[in-house]
mmCIF file of C-alpha atoms (C1' of nucleotides) in Angstrom:
data_model
loop_
_atom_site.group_PDB
_atom_site.id
_atom_site.type_symbol
_atom_site.label_atom_id
_atom_site.label_comp_id
_atom_site.label_asym_id
_atom_site.label_seq_id
_atom_site.Cartn_x
_atom_site.Cartn_y
_atom_site.Cartn_z
ATOM 1 C CA MET J 8 16.171 8.700 -25.399
ATOM 2 C CA GLU J 9 17.786 11.657 -26.926
ATOM 3 C CA VAL J 10 16.678 15.227 -27.009
ATOM 4 C CA GLU J 11 18.066 17.022 -29.980
ATOM 5 C CA GLY J 12 19.240 20.544 -29.529
ATOM 6 C CA ARG J 13 19.160 19.855 -25.886
ATOM 7 C CA GLU J 14 20.346 23.161 -24.635
ATOM 8 C CA CYS J 15 18.863 26.432 -25.649
ATOM 9 C CA ASN J 16 21.016 29.441 -26.148
ATOM 10 C CA SER J 17 21.911 31.374 -23.077
ATOM 11 C CA ALA J 18 19.872 34.391 -24.035
ATOM 12 C CA ILE J 19 16.679 32.401 -24.155
ATOM 13 C CA GLN J 20 17.593 30.579 -20.988
ATOM 14 C CA SER J 21 18.235 33.677 -19.011
ATOM 15 C CA GLU J 22 14.999 35.141 -20.253
ATOM 16 C CA GLU J 23 13.032 32.061 -19.296
ATOM 17 C CA GLU J 24 14.641 31.759 -15.937
ATOM 18 C CA THR J 25 12.881 34.935 -15.000
ATOM 19 C CA MET J 26 9.538 33.702 -16.244
ATOM 20 C CA GLU J 27 6.954 32.749 -13.740
ATOM 21 C CA LEU J 28 6.100 29.114 -13.913
ATOM 22 C CA ARG J 29 2.560 28.163 -14.698
ATOM 23 C CA ARG J 30 0.676 25.763 -12.504
ATOM 24 C CA GLY J 31 -2.661 24.070 -12.534
ATOM 25 C CA PRO J 32 -4.577 22.573 -15.437
ATOM 26 C CA TRP J 33 -2.888 22.422 -18.803
ATOM 27 C CA THR J 34 -4.302 24.346 -21.717
ATOM 28 C CA VAL J 35 -4.786 22.971 -25.207
ATOM 29 C CA GLU J 36 -1.966 25.170 -26.439
ATOM 30 C CA GLU J 37 0.411 23.841 -23.819
ATOM 31 C CA ASP J 38 -0.530 20.293 -24.675
ATOM 32 C CA MET J 39 0.041 20.906 -28.352
ATOM 33 C CA THR J 40 3.354 22.554 -27.646
ATOM 34 C CA LEU J 41 4.514 19.675 -25.512
ATOM 35 C CA MET J 42 3.324 17.010 -27.936
ATOM 36 C CA ASN J 43 4.858 18.715 -30.942
ATOM 37 C CA PHE J 44 8.147 19.147 -29.171
ATOM 38 C CA ILE J 45 8.282 15.536 -28.065
ATOM 39 C CA ALA J 46 7.271 14.384 -31.535
ATOM 40 C CA LYS J 47 10.250 16.212 -32.952
ATOM 41 C CA HIS J 48 12.834 15.780 -30.252
ATOM 42 C CA GLY J 49 11.722 12.874 -28.123
ATOM 43 C CA GLU J 50 11.111 12.781 -24.414
ATOM 44 C CA GLY J 51 13.460 13.011 -21.486
ATOM 45 C CA ARG J 52 15.605 15.722 -19.947
ATOM 46 C CA TRP J 53 12.397 17.283 -18.867
ATOM 47 C CA ASN J 54 13.758 20.487 -17.424
ATOM 48 C CA SER J 55 15.609 21.459 -20.559
ATOM 49 C CA LEU J 56 12.728 20.157 -22.626
ATOM 50 C CA ALA J 57 10.360 22.493 -20.825
ATOM 51 C CA ARG J 58 12.688 25.414 -21.436
ATOM 52 C CA CYS J 59 13.399 24.660 -25.056
ATOM 53 C CA ALA J 60 9.750 24.056 -25.823
ATOM 54 C CA GLY J 61 8.928 27.433 -24.386
ATOM 55 C CA LEU J 62 6.640 25.990 -21.786
ATOM 56 C CA LYS J 63 6.310 27.917 -18.585
ATOM 57 C CA ARG J 64 6.182 24.678 -16.698
ATOM 58 C CA THR J 65 8.568 22.691 -14.591
ATOM 59 C CA GLY J 66 10.142 19.654 -16.137
ATOM 60 C CA LYS J 67 8.322 17.604 -13.591
ATOM 61 C CA SER J 68 5.008 18.989 -14.683
ATOM 62 C CA CYS J 69 5.788 18.291 -18.332
ATOM 63 C CA ARG J 70 6.827 14.758 -17.570
ATOM 64 C CA LEU J 71 3.702 14.115 -15.555
ATOM 65 C CA ARG J 72 1.444 15.572 -18.207
ATOM 66 C CA TRP J 73 3.079 13.481 -20.896
ATOM 67 C CA LEU J 74 3.166 10.222 -18.993
ATOM 68 C CA ASN J 75 -0.269 10.445 -17.463
ATOM 69 C CA TYR J 76 -2.243 12.043 -20.240
ATOM 70 C CA LEU J 77 -0.630 12.895 -23.547
ATOM 71 C CA ARG J 78 1.358 9.758 -24.230
ATOM 72 C CA PRO J 79 -0.129 7.987 -27.259
ATOM 73 C CA ASP J 80 -0.420 4.652 -25.532
ATOM 74 C CA VAL J 81 -2.181 5.942 -22.494
ATOM 75 C CA ARG J 82 -5.269 3.898 -22.138
ATOM 76 C CA ARG J 83 -8.452 5.539 -21.031
ATOM 77 C CA GLY J 84 -11.820 4.090 -20.354
ATOM 78 C CA ASN J 85 -13.077 1.154 -18.371
ATOM 79 C CA ILE J 86 -11.049 -0.381 -15.673
ATOM 80 C CA THR J 87 -11.951 -3.812 -16.888
ATOM 81 C CA PRO J 88 -12.610 -6.756 -14.593
ATOM 82 C CA GLU J 89 -9.318 -8.217 -15.772
ATOM 83 C CA GLU J 90 -7.509 -5.079 -14.790
ATOM 84 C CA GLN J 91 -9.288 -4.983 -11.472
ATOM 85 C CA LEU J 92 -8.248 -8.557 -10.891
ATOM 86 C CA LEU J 93 -4.674 -7.699 -11.701
ATOM 87 C CA ILE J 94 -4.702 -4.666 -9.485
ATOM 88 C CA LEU J 95 -6.068 -6.633 -6.575
ATOM 89 C CA GLU J 96 -3.636 -9.465 -7.022
ATOM 90 C CA LEU J 97 -0.601 -7.302 -7.590
ATOM 91 C CA HIS J 98 -1.456 -5.076 -4.683
ATOM 92 C CA CYS J 99 -1.669 -8.173 -2.508
ATOM 93 C CA ARG J 100 1.886 -8.932 -3.557
ATOM 94 C CA TRP J 101 3.487 -5.537 -3.715
ATOM 95 C CA GLY J 102 1.377 -3.146 -1.743
ATOM 96 C CA ASN J 103 1.369 0.461 -2.868
ATOM 97 C CA ARG J 104 3.977 -0.053 -5.551
ATOM 98 C CA TRP J 105 1.824 1.713 -8.085
ATOM 99 C CA SER J 106 4.383 2.099 -10.811
ATOM 100 C CA LYS J 107 5.316 -1.542 -10.538
ATOM 101 C CA ILE J 108 1.685 -2.548 -10.703
ATOM 102 C CA ALA J 109 1.147 -0.213 -13.636
ATOM 103 C CA GLN J 110 3.888 -1.981 -15.567
ATOM 104 C CA HIS J 111 1.618 -4.996 -15.736
ATOM 105 C CA LEU J 112 -1.352 -3.029 -16.950
ATOM 106 C CA PRO J 113 -0.427 -1.774 -20.402
ATOM 107 C CA GLY J 114 -1.539 1.761 -20.984
ATOM 108 C CA ARG J 115 -2.556 2.384 -17.418
ATOM 109 C CA THR J 116 -0.647 4.893 -15.393
ATOM 110 C CA ASP J 117 0.407 4.550 -11.817
ATOM 111 C CA ASN J 118 -1.639 7.611 -11.063
ATOM 112 C CA GLU J 119 -4.774 6.057 -12.457
ATOM 113 C CA ILE J 120 -4.267 2.843 -10.556
ATOM 114 C CA LYS J 121 -3.515 4.744 -7.404
ATOM 115 C CA ASN J 122 -6.676 6.771 -7.824
ATOM 116 C CA TYR J 123 -8.669 3.638 -8.498
ATOM 117 C CA TRP J 124 -7.344 2.056 -5.368
ATOM 118 C CA ARG J 125 -7.999 5.044 -3.210
ATOM 119 C CA THR J 126 -11.444 5.852 -4.518
ATOM 120 C CA ARG J 127 -12.789 2.347 -4.924
ATOM 121 C CA VAL J 128 -10.935 -0.167 -2.873
ATOM 122 C CA GLN J 129 -10.179 1.918 0.160
ATOM 123 C CA LYS J 130 -13.752 3.045 0.270
ATOM 124 C CA HIS J 131 -14.898 -0.525 0.618
ATOM 125 C CA ALA J 132 -12.323 -1.224 3.253
ATOM 126 C CA LYS J 133 -13.858 1.629 5.133
ATOM 127 C CA GLN J 134 -17.289 0.142 4.655
ATOM 128 C CA LEU J 135 -15.979 -3.149 5.931
ATOM 129 C CA GLN J 136 -14.730 -1.239 8.922
ATOM 130 C CA CYS J 137 -11.252 -2.537 8.560
ATOM 131 C CA ASP J 138 -7.932 -1.186 7.458
ATOM 132 C CA VAL J 139 -7.082 -1.627 3.814
ATOM 133 C CA ASN J 140 -3.779 -3.185 4.832
ATOM 134 C CA SER J 141 -5.276 -5.495 7.399
ATOM 135 C CA LYS J 142 -5.183 -9.236 6.981
ATOM 136 C CA GLN J 143 -8.925 -9.259 7.188
ATOM 137 C CA PHE J 144 -9.305 -7.015 4.208
ATOM 138 C CA LYS J 145 -6.622 -8.763 2.208
ATOM 139 C CA ASP J 146 -8.192 -12.127 2.852
ATOM 140 C CA THR J 147 -11.551 -10.739 1.877
ATOM 141 C CA MET J 148 -10.016 -9.736 -1.410
ATOM 142 C CA ARG J 149 -8.363 -13.089 -1.885
ATOM 143 C CA TYR J 150 -11.279 -15.246 -0.965
ATOM 144 C CA LEU J 151 -14.244 -13.172 -1.971
ATOM 145 C CA TRP J 152 -13.537 -10.458 -4.453
ATOM 146 C CA ILE J 153 -10.843 -12.023 -6.587
ATOM 147 C CA PRO J 154 -12.685 -15.321 -7.020
ATOM 148 C CA ARG J 155 -15.786 -13.390 -7.856
ATOM 149 C CA LEU J 156 -13.888 -11.364 -10.411
ATOM 150 C CA VAL J 157 -12.445 -14.469 -11.997
ATOM 151 C CA GLU J 158 -15.862 -16.025 -12.067
ATOM 152 C CA ARG J 159 -17.310 -13.019 -13.763
ATOM 153 C CA ILE J 160 -14.513 -12.937 -16.257
ATOM 154 C CA GLN J 161 -14.999 -16.576 -17.058
ATOM 155 C CA ALA J 162 -18.746 -16.233 -17.233
ATOM 156 C CA THR J 163 -18.544 -13.423 -19.718
ATOM 157 C CA SER J 164 -15.697 -14.707 -21.817
ATOM 158 C CA THR J 165 -16.532 -15.831 -25.321
ATOM 159 C CA PRO J 166 -15.500 -19.356 -26.373
ATOM 160 C CA THR J 167 -14.308 -18.147 -29.767
ATOM 161 C CA ALA J 168 -11.907 -15.621 -28.392
ATOM 162 C CA THR J 169 -8.992 -17.965 -28.134
ATOM 163 C CA GLY J 170 -5.380 -17.131 -28.600
ATOM 164 C CA SER J 171 -5.507 -13.683 -27.188
ATOM 165 C CA SER J 172 -3.472 -12.526 -24.295
ATOM 166 C CA PRO J 173 -3.577 -9.584 -21.968
ATOM 167 C CA THR J 174 -1.354 -7.716 -24.307
ATOM 168 C CA THR J 175 -3.024 -8.798 -27.483
ATOM 169 C CA SER J 176 -6.620 -8.780 -26.489
ATOM 170 C CA THR J 177 -9.104 -6.647 -28.295
ATOM 171 C CA THR J 178 -8.579 -3.919 -25.825
ATOM 172 C CA THR J 179 -10.175 -0.680 -26.781
ATOM 173 C CA TYR J 180 -8.219 2.462 -26.325
ATOM 174 C CA HIS J 181 -10.464 5.394 -25.851
ATOM 175 C CA HIS J 182 -9.602 8.541 -27.623
ATOM 176 C CA HIS J 183 -8.191 11.509 -25.866
ATOM 177 C CA PRO J 184 -6.480 14.671 -26.988
ATOM 178 C CA ASN J 185 -3.302 12.982 -27.986
ATOM 179 C CA ASN J 186 -5.100 10.734 -30.356
ATOM 180 C CA ILE J 187 -4.166 12.898 -33.228
ATOM 181 C CA SER J 188 -3.018 12.536 -36.724
ATOM 182 C CA MET J 189 0.563 13.083 -37.647
ATOM 183 C CA SER J 190 1.529 14.477 -40.977
ATOM 184 C CA SER J 191 5.036 15.472 -41.886
ATOM 185 C CA GLY J 192 6.065 15.303 -38.288
ATOM 186 C CA GLN J 193 3.604 17.930 -37.223
ATOM 187 C CA LEU J 194 0.891 17.120 -34.767
ATOM 188 C CA VAL J 195 -2.579 18.246 -35.623
ATOM 189 C CA PRO J 196 -4.671 19.665 -32.806
ATOM 190 C CA PRO J 197 -7.565 17.561 -31.581
ATOM 191 C CA PRO J 198 -11.171 18.373 -32.404
ATOM 192 C CA PRO J 199 -12.791 21.184 -30.476
ATOM 193 C CA PRO J 200 -13.672 20.230 -26.938
ATOM 194 C CA PRO J 201 -17.233 19.587 -25.887
ATOM 195 C CA ALA J 202 -18.852 22.374 -23.993
ATOM 196 C CA THR J 203 -19.081 20.215 -20.905
ATOM 197 C CA SER J 204 -15.425 19.458 -20.627
ATOM 198 C CA ILE J 205 -13.592 20.130 -17.441
ATOM 199 C CA GLY J 206 -12.279 23.564 -16.846
ATOM 200 C CA GLY J 207 -13.225 24.722 -20.300
ATOM 201 C CA ASP J 208 -10.461 22.626 -21.721
ATOM 202 C CA TYR J 209 -10.919 19.638 -23.909
ATOM 203 C CA GLY J 210 -11.242 16.204 -22.465
ATOM 204 C CA GLY J 211 -14.803 15.188 -23.082
ATOM 205 C CA VAL J 212 -13.973 11.710 -24.174
ATOM 206 C CA GLN J 213 -16.981 9.611 -24.769
ATOM 207 C CA PRO J 214 -16.828 6.012 -23.690
ATOM 208 C CA GLU J 215 -17.286 3.586 -26.486
ATOM 209 C CA ASN J 216 -19.663 1.464 -24.537
ATOM 210 C CA SER J 217 -21.612 4.225 -22.987
ATOM 211 C CA SER J 218 -24.736 2.175 -23.305
ATOM 212 C CA THR J 219 -23.560 -0.156 -20.599
ATOM 213 C CA GLY J 220 -24.522 2.176 -17.833
ATOM 214 C CA ALA J 221 -21.013 2.448 -16.572
ATOM 215 C CA SER J 222 -20.259 5.518 -14.601
ATOM 216 C CA SER J 223 -17.794 7.770 -16.230
ATOM 217 C CA ASP J 224 -16.139 11.060 -15.759
ATOM 218 C CA SER J 225 -15.792 13.678 -18.387
ATOM 219 C CA PHE J 226 -12.520 12.181 -19.512
ATOM 220 C CA GLY J 227 -14.109 8.856 -20.238
ATOM 221 C CA THR J 228 -12.423 6.993 -17.468
ATOM 222 C CA GLN J 229 -14.755 4.363 -16.271
ATOM 223 C CA VAL J 230 -15.035 1.483 -13.963
ATOM 224 C CA SER J 231 -17.175 -1.336 -15.145
ATOM 225 C CA PRO J 232 -20.002 -1.200 -12.674
ATOM 226 C CA VAL J 233 -20.821 -4.849 -12.855
ATOM 227 C CA SER J 234 -17.399 -5.810 -11.760
ATOM 228 C CA ASP J 235 -16.705 -3.231 -9.167
ATOM 229 C CA LEU J 236 -15.911 -4.378 -5.711
ATOM 230 C CA THR J 237 -19.202 -3.408 -4.282
ATOM 231 C CA ASP J 238 -20.748 -6.053 -6.383
ATOM 232 C CA TYR J 239 -19.148 -8.679 -4.279
ATOM 233 C CA TYR J 240 -21.230 -7.776 -1.346
ATOM 234 C CA ASN J 241 -23.967 -9.318 -3.404
ATOM 235 C CA TYR J 242 -22.051 -12.496 -3.522
ATOM 236 C CA PRO J 243 -23.221 -15.160 -1.115
ATOM 237 C CA VAL J 244 -20.896 -15.286 1.812
ATOM 238 C CA ASN J 245 -20.301 -18.978 1.731
ATOM 239 C CA ASN J 246 -16.982 -20.422 2.679
ATOM 240 C CA ASN J 247 -17.596 -23.718 1.042
ATOM 241 C CA HIS J 248 -18.493 -22.047 -2.138
ATOM 242 C CA ASN J 249 -15.264 -20.173 -2.192
ATOM 243 C CA GLN J 250 -13.204 -23.158 -1.261
ATOM 244 C CA ASP J 251 -14.877 -25.210 -3.932
ATOM 245 C CA TYR J 252 -14.197 -22.444 -6.325
ATOM 246 C CA TYR J 253 -10.549 -22.527 -5.627
ATOM 247 C CA GLN J 254 -10.400 -26.245 -5.930
ATOM 248 C CA VAL J 255 -12.160 -26.237 -9.238
ATOM 249 C CA ASN J 256 -10.138 -23.472 -10.679
ATOM 250 C CA GLN J 257 -6.842 -24.386 -9.105
ATOM 251 C CA VAL J 258 -6.152 -20.873 -8.067
ATOM 252 C CA SER J 259 -3.539 -21.290 -5.425
ATOM 253 C CA TYR J 260 -3.259 -19.086 -2.436
ATOM 254 C CA PRO J 261 -1.262 -19.813 0.640
ATOM 255 C CA ASP J 262 -2.805 -22.549 2.682
ATOM 256 C CA SER J 263 -1.982 -20.663 5.766
ATOM 257 C CA LEU J 264 -4.525 -18.081 4.926
ATOM 258 C CA THR J 265 -7.624 -18.419 6.926
ATOM 259 C CA SER J 266 -10.980 -18.669 5.378
ATOM 260 C CA PRO J 267 -13.134 -15.595 5.305
ATOM 261 C CA SER J 268 -15.300 -17.149 7.931
ATOM 262 C CA GLY J 269 -15.998 -14.691 10.637
ATOM 263 C CA TYR J 270 -14.898 -11.700 8.682
ATOM 264 C CA PHE J 271 -18.366 -10.373 8.493
ATOM 265 C CA ASN J 272 -19.327 -10.358 12.076
ATOM 266 C CA HIS J 273 -18.661 -6.714 12.634
ATOM 267 C CA GLY J 274 -22.185 -5.599 12.154
ATOM 268 C CA LEU J 275 -21.708 -5.398 8.435
ATOM 269 C CA ASP J 276 -25.037 -5.108 6.722
ATOM 270 C CA PHE J 277 -24.723 -6.293 3.164
ATOM 271 C CA GLN J 278 -28.202 -5.303 2.236
ATOM 272 C CA ALA J 279 -27.609 -1.832 3.468
ATOM 273 C CA MET J 280 -24.368 -1.719 1.583
ATOM 274 C CA GLU J 281 -26.145 -2.784 -1.543
ATOM 275 C CA GLN J 282 -28.593 0.010 -1.103
ATOM 276 C CA ASN J 283 -25.819 2.442 -0.531
ATOM 277 C CA ASN J 284 -24.053 1.332 -3.630
ATOM 278 C CA ASN J 285 -26.844 0.556 -5.984
ATOM 279 C CA GLN J 286 -25.168 2.584 -8.648
ATOM 280 C CA TRP J 287 -23.195 -0.547 -9.257
ATOM 281 C CA PHE J 288 -25.875 -3.112 -8.618
ATOM 282 C CA ASP J 289 -28.231 -1.411 -10.956
ATOM 283 C CA ALA J 290 -25.901 -1.818 -13.846
ATOM 284 C CA GLY J 291 -26.940 -5.187 -14.990
ATOM 285 C CA GLY J 292 -25.316 -6.693 -17.953
ATOM 286 C CA ASP J 293 -22.184 -4.829 -18.710
ATOM 287 C CA THR J 294 -19.661 -7.326 -19.792
ATOM 288 C CA SER J 295 -17.155 -5.221 -21.610
ATOM 289 C CA ASP J 296 -16.602 -6.588 -25.050
ATOM 290 C CA ASN J 297 -12.896 -6.843 -24.518
ATOM 291 C CA LEU J 298 -12.844 -9.498 -21.879
ATOM 292 C CA TRP J 299 -10.160 -12.105 -21.918
ATOM 293 C CA ASN J 300 -11.167 -15.677 -22.139
ATOM 294 C CA VAL J 301 -10.360 -18.382 -19.669
ATOM 295 C CA GLU J 302 -7.098 -19.211 -21.316
ATOM 296 C CA ASP J 303 -6.081 -15.613 -21.027
ATOM 297 C CA ILE J 304 -6.752 -15.650 -17.354
ATOM 298 C CA TRP J 305 -4.634 -18.732 -16.972
ATOM 299 C CA PHE J 306 -1.937 -17.151 -19.006
ATOM 300 C CA LEU J 307 -2.188 -14.214 -16.720
ATOM 301 C CA GLN J 308 -1.970 -16.362 -13.638
ATOM 302 C CA GLN J 309 1.045 -18.171 -14.990
ATOM 303 C CA GLN J 310 2.700 -14.921 -15.884
ATOM 304 C CA LEU J 311 2.196 -13.716 -12.382
ATOM 305 C CA ASN J 312 3.519 -16.921 -10.900
ATOM 306 C CA ASN J 313 6.524 -16.993 -13.148
ATOM 307 C CA ASN J 314 7.541 -13.399 -13.188
ATOM 308 C CA ILE J 315 6.901 -12.227 -9.701
ATOM 309 C "C1'" DA C 30 -34.137 26.025 -7.443
ATOM 310 C "C1'" DA C 31 -30.555 26.443 -4.302
ATOM 311 C "C1'" DA C 32 -27.463 24.558 -0.999
ATOM 312 C "C1'" DT C 33 -24.914 20.844 0.619
ATOM 313 C "C1'" DT C 34 -22.387 16.701 0.373
ATOM 314 C "C1'" DG C 35 -19.670 13.231 -1.762
ATOM 315 C "C1'" DC C 36 -16.827 11.502 -5.467
ATOM 316 C "C1'" DT C 37 -13.328 11.513 -8.993
ATOM 317 C "C1'" DC C 38 -8.991 12.401 -10.836
ATOM 318 C "C1'" DA C 39 -5.466 15.654 -12.726
ATOM 319 C "C1'" DA C 40 -1.849 17.901 -10.811
ATOM 320 C "C1'" DC C 41 1.304 19.118 -7.224
ATOM 321 C "C1'" DC C 42 4.652 18.174 -3.475
ATOM 322 C "C1'" DG C 43 8.389 16.154 -0.967
ATOM 323 C "C1'" DC C 44 11.536 12.708 -0.840
ATOM 324 C "C1'" DA C 45 14.772 9.206 -2.531
ATOM 325 C "C1'" DC C 46 17.805 7.453 -5.803
ATOM 326 C "C1'" DG C 47 21.167 7.334 -9.604
ATOM 327 C "C1'" DC C 48 24.346 9.586 -12.445
ATOM 328 C "C1'" DT C 49 27.995 12.758 -13.443
ATOM 329 C "C1'" DA C 50 31.474 16.221 -13.060
ATOM 330 C "C1'" DC P 27 33.864 12.069 -1.661
ATOM 331 C "C1'" DT P 28 30.283 15.132 -2.719
ATOM 332 C "C1'" DA P 29 27.416 18.599 -4.644
ATOM 333 C "C1'" DG P 30 24.231 19.322 -8.270
ATOM 334 C "C1'" DC P 31 20.997 17.757 -11.394
ATOM 335 C "C1'" DG P 32 17.477 14.824 -13.467
ATOM 336 C "C1'" DT P 33 14.187 11.485 -12.758
ATOM 337 C "C1'" DG P 34 10.774 8.539 -10.583
ATOM 338 C "C1'" DC P 35 7.718 7.351 -6.908
ATOM 339 C "C1'" DG P 36 4.066 7.574 -3.427
ATOM 340 C "C1'" DG P 37 1.134 10.650 -0.875
ATOM 341 C "C1'" DT P 38 -1.865 14.522 -0.919
ATOM 342 C "C1'" DT P 39 -4.721 18.273 -2.555
ATOM 343 C "C1'" DG P 40 -8.320 20.792 -4.658
ATOM 344 C "C1'" DA P 41 -11.301 21.896 -8.700
ATOM 345 C "C1'" DG P 42 -15.142 20.282 -11.054
ATOM 346 C "C1'" DC P 43 -18.996 17.525 -11.363
ATOM 347 C "C1'" DA P 44 -22.942 14.655 -9.771
ATOM 348 C "C1'" DA P 45 -26.069 13.277 -6.430
ATOM 349 C "C1'" DT P 46 -28.703 14.339 -2.615
ATOM 350 C "C1'" DT P 47 -31.253 17.167 0.584
#
DNA sequence: AAATTGCTCAACCGCACGCTA
DNA sequence: CTAGCGTGCGGTTGAGCAATT
């Protein structure tokens, strides 16, 4: 990537070197400045980019803002069951390699995945009274949550939706401030922010499927409640069921892995957990309209097996 | 209605690595 | 060889909001 006019003149540089750097939330003006500059000159060389754009920010901060928020292909909205499945599976393989995991979730940032993991998955590990990196928890994911996710995905997939793939599915990209029109190379500022947006800035992105009861933040980032991990506590703890499931669906996991039998003998009260997490159980029928079909899942599985 | 608690996520920080002069 | 710089990554923090008391 090339940044035109990479270096500013020395007068401007020396002036900006004395400027105090801004920190904290980005303003609309800063976002527009950064987006317009990148639209004209491209991204990269973030330190000089920050200087030349006149931003009182570090290059790091500019890069982060662009990659995690302003980039046009940043995907916002539901963490779909498919994405949750991918996150679980890839984390089983790679651990906290968030950027590597994010590479397999188009439009998702490592930061978003990391936050998802910390806020959702780790919380349930805590509820299970085990470490998130423990074999117990990992096996619970493999044998309970992942199968359940796949089952849900299959149950909600539409038979007519053939031929799509994770990268070509009818994924919806929720709008955010960078979803702007370009005319003659100039970026047009986004619509005025809703009054309820965070910090007085913009960001009040409305989820497209807000009628599903999914929880969402003011930026529109959501986790499909029906497919969140807590839901799996509702799943009958039945080893045979899970084993049968794997046989039927030919999902292969190492034979050496033990069954989940005995994993729930630590005083875990599923009913209590349901009550504690009924924000997810209450959401009944959300089956995001962008689910992959069964073939997609198999394509996904094969991709994982082939590429990893 | 007010106070408290918990949750989410954007942003920051420190470190490591690669490249170049 | 090495110092300096740019970049990327994973961990952490704290503001804002929602839910609960």
